């Protein structure tokens, strides 16, 4: 005679919760015997079905997909479902590889000291091209259907998508008085975007920077959300000061990439990269 197991004992032997069994029962996968008292009882052979549910769930299949596979094997193209799921996993794998690359560049990976976080680094180079979606101007959203669609799709690729500001230049003088309108958007470097096959529509444009003074900063900074002018100065004053000291003129719009920013307190920790196109 087959032994019957109460739900708690059955779940414990399989390393799952009673809720897991009830959830898959809802989709018609598990059919325990229900006594008049309301207790559920399972037979040993149902353990194999539970194991298949666990395996398929860990492969990324939803409960409905698992039910279709296990309940309707003869009518469902199982091979096609597995191929589709494989491609979804491959896409996530590509994304996680990009996240590893991105995180390797953050200061936490390098275990810097508090003193070192106050130091900035700069160099003259040609930054990598990047895709850019601009959705705000002077602190106001300027959205349209193209922008909404791009923002929605790009959210799937956080955190390798970064917040990016663009500052229009009024003239070539390297000072904050020559900074015009500032815009906000999102960016992802072109090589990562191509590896990931990231979505692009008419709102997405490619930026191909020329020679730039690239200024990397990691510092603690007071929040300036209530004073946009002070916020702009906090971002640009130091890199523009370097340009002035070394006799560089500014030859185009400036981009500032916010790689990380904590905003929970009055004082933020910032990781930022400013790209100032320059000539000498």
Short mmCIF file of C-alpha atoms in Angstrom, two decimals:
data_model
loop_
_atom_site.label_atom_id
_atom_site.label_comp_id
_atom_site.label_asym_id
_atom_site.label_seq_id
_atom_site.Cartn_x
_atom_site.Cartn_y
_atom_site.Cartn_z
CA UNK A 1 0.00 0.00 0.00
CA UNK A 2 1.35 3.41 -0.95
CA UNK A 3 2.18 5.65 1.96
CA UNK A 4 0.55 9.07 2.08
CA UNK A 5 2.48 12.08 3.31
CA UNK A 6 1.07 15.19 4.92
CA UNK A 7 1.97 18.40 3.13
CA UNK A 8 4.56 19.53 5.69
CA UNK A 9 6.41 16.21 5.70
CA UNK A 10 6.27 15.90 1.92
CA UNK A 11 7.60 19.45 1.45
CA UNK A 12 10.38 18.96 4.01
CA UNK A 13 11.66 15.83 2.26
CA UNK A 14 11.90 17.74 -1.02
CA UNK A 15 13.42 20.91 0.38
CA UNK A 16 10.48 23.15 -0.55
CA UNK A 17 7.79 24.98 1.38
CA UNK A 18 4.17 23.97 1.75
CA UNK A 19 3.37 27.20 -0.09
CA UNK A 20 5.41 25.98 -3.07
CA UNK A 21 3.27 22.84 -3.29
CA UNK A 22 0.01 24.79 -2.96
CA UNK A 23 1.13 27.28 -5.60
CA UNK A 24 1.74 24.56 -8.18
CA UNK A 25 -1.47 22.83 -7.19
CA UNK A 26 -3.26 26.02 -8.24
CA UNK A 27 -1.89 25.51 -11.76
CA UNK A 28 -3.10 21.91 -11.88
CA UNK A 29 0.36 20.39 -11.59
CA UNK A 30 0.00 18.67 -8.23
CA UNK A 31 -3.20 16.89 -7.28
CA UNK A 32 -3.02 15.73 -3.68
CA UNK A 33 -5.75 13.79 -2.00
CA UNK A 34 -7.74 16.12 0.23
CA UNK A 35 -9.34 14.58 3.32
CA UNK A 36 -12.65 15.74 4.77
CA UNK A 37 -10.62 17.55 7.41
CA UNK A 38 -8.97 19.62 4.67
CA UNK A 39 -5.53 18.03 5.07
CA UNK A 40 -3.61 17.38 1.87
CA UNK A 41 -1.86 14.06 1.35
CA UNK A 42 0.75 13.26 -1.27
CA UNK A 43 2.10 10.02 -2.65
CA UNK A 44 5.77 9.30 -3.24
CA UNK A 45 5.51 9.23 -7.04
CA UNK A 46 4.43 12.88 -7.01
CA UNK A 47 7.91 13.77 -5.78
CA UNK A 48 9.24 13.36 -9.30
CA UNK A 49 6.79 15.98 -10.53
CA UNK A 50 7.86 18.39 -7.78
CA UNK A 51 11.51 17.92 -8.76
CA UNK A 52 10.64 18.79 -12.37
CA UNK A 53 8.83 21.93 -11.16
CA UNK A 54 11.91 22.98 -9.20
CA UNK A 55 14.23 22.35 -12.14
CA UNK A 56 12.08 24.25 -14.62
CA UNK A 57 11.57 27.14 -12.21
CA UNK A 58 15.33 27.43 -11.74
CA UNK A 59 15.71 27.55 -15.51
CA UNK A 60 13.54 30.66 -15.49
CA UNK A 61 10.18 29.24 -16.54
CA UNK A 62 7.05 30.81 -15.05
CA UNK A 63 4.45 28.72 -13.25
CA UNK A 64 2.13 28.92 -16.26
CA UNK A 65 4.91 27.82 -18.61
CA UNK A 66 5.75 24.93 -16.28
CA UNK A 67 2.10 23.88 -16.27
CA UNK A 68 1.98 23.97 -20.08
CA UNK A 69 5.14 21.87 -20.35
CA UNK A 70 4.21 19.23 -17.78
CA UNK A 71 0.46 19.04 -18.36
CA UNK A 72 0.40 19.30 -22.14
CA UNK A 73 3.67 17.75 -23.30
CA UNK A 74 2.04 16.14 -26.33
CA UNK A 75 0.55 19.37 -27.67
CA UNK A 76 3.26 21.89 -26.69
CA UNK A 77 6.43 22.37 -28.71
CA UNK A 78 8.72 21.68 -25.78
CA UNK A 79 11.92 22.00 -27.83
CA UNK A 80 10.88 25.47 -28.98
CA UNK A 81 10.09 26.53 -25.42
CA UNK A 82 13.50 25.41 -24.23
CA UNK A 83 15.24 27.19 -27.11
CA UNK A 84 13.34 30.40 -26.33
CA UNK A 85 14.27 30.16 -22.64
CA UNK A 86 17.89 29.43 -23.53
CA UNK A 87 18.08 32.66 -25.51
CA UNK A 88 16.54 34.58 -22.58
CA UNK A 89 19.21 33.15 -20.26
CA UNK A 90 21.93 33.98 -22.79
CA UNK A 91 20.71 37.58 -22.87
CA UNK A 92 20.87 37.78 -19.07
CA UNK A 93 24.35 36.27 -19.18
CA UNK A 94 25.50 38.98 -21.58
CA UNK A 95 24.00 41.62 -19.30
CA UNK A 96 25.72 40.22 -16.19
CA UNK A 97 29.05 40.21 -18.01
CA UNK A 98 28.56 43.92 -18.72
CA UNK A 99 27.63 44.51 -15.08
CA UNK A 100 30.87 42.81 -13.99
CA UNK A 101 32.83 45.08 -16.34
CA UNK A 102 31.02 48.12 -14.99
CA UNK A 103 31.42 47.23 -11.32
CA UNK A 104 35.14 46.58 -11.79
CA UNK A 105 35.47 50.30 -12.53
CA UNK A 106 33.73 51.46 -9.36
CA UNK A 107 35.79 52.45 -6.35
CA UNK A 108 34.38 49.73 -4.11
CA UNK A 109 36.22 47.16 -6.21
CA UNK A 110 39.51 48.93 -5.56
CA UNK A 111 38.95 49.29 -1.80
CA UNK A 112 39.97 52.92 -1.64
CA UNK A 113 40.40 54.74 1.65
CA UNK A 114 38.27 57.68 2.71
CA UNK A 115 41.18 60.03 2.02
CA UNK A 116 41.66 58.73 -1.49
CA UNK A 117 37.98 59.27 -2.26
CA UNK A 118 38.58 63.02 -2.16
CA UNK A 119 41.11 62.91 -4.99
CA UNK A 120 40.27 63.41 -8.65
CA UNK A 121 42.07 62.15 -11.73
CA UNK A 122 42.15 63.65 -15.20
CA UNK A 123 43.67 62.92 -18.58
CA UNK A 124 43.41 64.00 -22.21
CA UNK A 125 41.96 61.29 -24.43
CA UNK A 126 39.20 60.46 -26.88
CA UNK A 127 36.36 58.81 -24.93
CA UNK A 128 34.49 55.84 -26.31
CA UNK A 129 31.38 56.65 -28.38
CA UNK A 130 28.10 56.21 -26.55
CA UNK A 131 24.36 56.11 -27.16
CA UNK A 132 22.42 58.90 -25.49
CA UNK A 133 18.73 59.51 -24.76
CA UNK A 134 17.87 63.03 -23.58
CA UNK A 135 14.64 63.39 -21.63
CA UNK A 136 14.90 66.59 -19.54
CA UNK A 137 15.94 70.23 -19.82
CA UNK A 138 16.70 72.57 -16.90
CA UNK A 139 15.02 70.25 -14.40
CA UNK A 140 11.86 69.61 -16.46
CA UNK A 141 10.96 66.44 -18.34
CA UNK A 142 10.59 66.89 -22.10
CA UNK A 143 9.23 63.45 -22.89
CA UNK A 144 7.49 62.14 -25.98
CA UNK A 145 6.46 58.66 -27.10
CA UNK A 146 9.93 57.92 -28.54
CA UNK A 147 11.61 58.88 -25.27
CA UNK A 148 9.12 56.92 -23.16
CA UNK A 149 9.70 53.82 -25.26
CA UNK A 150 13.49 54.11 -25.10
CA UNK A 151 13.52 54.75 -21.33
CA UNK A 152 11.28 51.73 -20.74
CA UNK A 153 13.50 49.43 -22.80
CA UNK A 154 16.75 50.78 -21.36
CA UNK A 155 15.58 50.15 -17.79
CA UNK A 156 16.12 46.46 -18.49
CA UNK A 157 19.86 47.11 -18.74
CA UNK A 158 20.53 48.92 -15.49
CA UNK A 159 23.11 49.48 -14.06
CA UNK A 160 25.26 49.63 -17.21
CA UNK A 161 22.97 52.45 -18.36
CA UNK A 162 24.12 55.65 -16.64
CA UNK A 163 22.62 59.04 -15.85
CA UNK A 164 24.21 61.61 -18.12
CA UNK A 165 24.01 65.42 -18.22
CA UNK A 166 24.80 67.59 -21.25
CA UNK A 167 25.85 71.22 -20.77
CA UNK A 168 25.57 73.51 -23.79
CA UNK A 169 28.55 75.78 -24.40
CA UNK A 170 28.01 79.47 -25.11
CA UNK A 171 31.65 80.09 -26.08
CA UNK A 172 35.09 78.50 -25.75
CA UNK A 173 36.11 80.09 -22.44
CA UNK A 174 36.84 77.47 -19.76
CA UNK A 175 34.63 78.86 -16.98
CA UNK A 176 31.14 78.22 -15.62
CA UNK A 177 29.86 81.57 -16.92
CA UNK A 178 30.14 80.12 -20.43
CA UNK A 179 27.83 77.21 -19.60
CA UNK A 180 24.36 77.50 -21.11
CA UNK A 181 21.34 75.24 -20.88
CA UNK A 182 21.82 71.88 -19.19
CA UNK A 183 19.99 68.72 -20.14
CA UNK A 184 19.60 65.32 -18.51
CA UNK A 185 19.41 61.88 -20.06
CA UNK A 186 20.69 58.31 -20.09
CA UNK A 187 23.72 56.85 -21.80
CA UNK A 188 25.41 53.53 -22.48
CA UNK A 189 28.80 53.09 -24.13
CA UNK A 190 28.45 51.93 -27.71
CA UNK A 191 30.50 48.73 -27.37
CA UNK A 192 28.36 47.50 -24.46
CA UNK A 193 25.17 48.48 -26.28
CA UNK A 194 26.19 46.48 -29.34
CA UNK A 195 27.15 43.45 -27.26
CA UNK A 196 23.76 43.57 -25.54
CA UNK A 197 21.76 44.44 -28.65
CA UNK A 198 20.17 47.32 -26.75
CA UNK A 199 16.99 48.90 -28.10
CA UNK A 200 17.36 52.01 -30.28
CA UNK A 201 14.74 54.23 -31.88
CA UNK A 202 14.58 57.84 -33.12
CA UNK A 203 15.11 59.19 -29.57
CA UNK A 204 18.47 57.44 -29.29
CA UNK A 205 21.42 59.26 -30.78
CA UNK A 206 25.08 58.33 -30.93
CA UNK A 207 27.68 60.68 -29.48
CA UNK A 208 31.24 60.36 -30.78
CA UNK A 209 33.40 62.58 -28.56
CA UNK A 210 36.51 64.27 -29.92
CA UNK A 211 39.61 64.85 -27.80
CA UNK A 212 38.45 65.57 -24.25
CA UNK A 213 39.74 66.41 -20.84
CA UNK A 214 38.28 63.48 -18.96
CA UNK A 215 37.90 64.24 -15.27
CA UNK A 216 37.14 61.42 -12.81
CA UNK A 217 35.98 62.38 -9.37
CA UNK A 218 35.08 60.40 -6.26
CA UNK A 219 34.11 62.66 -3.41
CA UNK A 220 31.54 63.53 -0.79
CA UNK A 221 29.43 66.47 -1.86
CA UNK A 222 26.57 68.45 -0.34
CA UNK A 223 23.28 68.04 -2.13
CA UNK A 224 22.25 70.96 -4.34
CA UNK A 225 18.84 69.82 -5.53
CA UNK A 226 17.26 73.15 -4.61
CA UNK A 227 19.85 75.25 -6.44
CA UNK A 228 20.60 74.05 -9.99
CA UNK A 229 23.23 76.77 -10.55
CA UNK A 230 25.25 75.60 -7.55
CA UNK A 231 24.85 72.00 -8.71
CA UNK A 232 26.28 72.88 -12.14
CA UNK A 233 29.20 74.71 -10.54
CA UNK A 234 29.93 71.75 -8.25
CA UNK A 235 30.18 69.48 -11.29
CA UNK A 236 32.11 71.75 -13.67
CA UNK A 237 34.16 74.17 -11.61
CA UNK A 238 37.16 71.87 -11.05
CA UNK A 239 37.49 70.38 -14.57
CA UNK A 240 37.04 73.81 -16.15
CA UNK A 241 39.63 75.18 -13.72
CA UNK A 242 42.10 72.56 -14.98
CA UNK A 243 41.37 73.65 -18.56
CA UNK A 244 42.05 77.28 -17.64
CA UNK A 245 45.34 76.47 -15.90
CA UNK A 246 46.62 74.45 -18.85
CA UNK A 247 45.45 76.83 -21.59
CA UNK A 248 42.69 74.64 -23.05
CA UNK A 249 39.68 76.07 -24.83
CA UNK A 250 36.33 74.28 -24.79
CA UNK A 251 35.23 73.10 -28.23
CA UNK A 252 31.72 71.73 -27.74
CA UNK A 253 29.10 70.59 -25.29
CA UNK A 254 30.25 69.06 -22.01
CA UNK A 255 28.96 65.72 -20.77
CA UNK A 256 28.90 64.61 -17.16
CA UNK A 257 28.29 60.94 -16.39
CA UNK A 258 27.00 60.04 -12.95
CA UNK A 259 28.41 56.58 -12.29
CA UNK A 260 27.13 56.40 -8.73
CA UNK A 261 25.40 58.79 -6.36
CA UNK A 262 23.92 58.20 -2.91
CA UNK A 263 21.00 60.56 -2.36
CA UNK A 264 19.55 59.43 0.98
CA UNK A 265 21.41 62.00 3.10
CA UNK A 266 22.24 65.69 2.88
CA UNK A 267 25.79 64.76 1.89
CA UNK A 268 26.24 62.44 -1.10
CA UNK A 269 29.06 60.17 -2.11
CA UNK A 270 29.65 60.79 -5.82
CA UNK A 271 31.43 58.89 -8.57
CA UNK A 272 31.37 61.06 -11.67
CA UNK A 273 33.14 61.42 -15.00
CA UNK A 274 33.16 64.77 -16.79
CA UNK A 275 34.10 64.96 -20.49
CA UNK A 276 35.16 68.43 -21.68
CA UNK A 277 36.00 68.62 -25.43
CA UNK A 278 39.16 70.72 -25.65
CA UNK A 279 41.74 72.31 -27.92
CA UNK A 280 44.97 74.04 -27.02
#
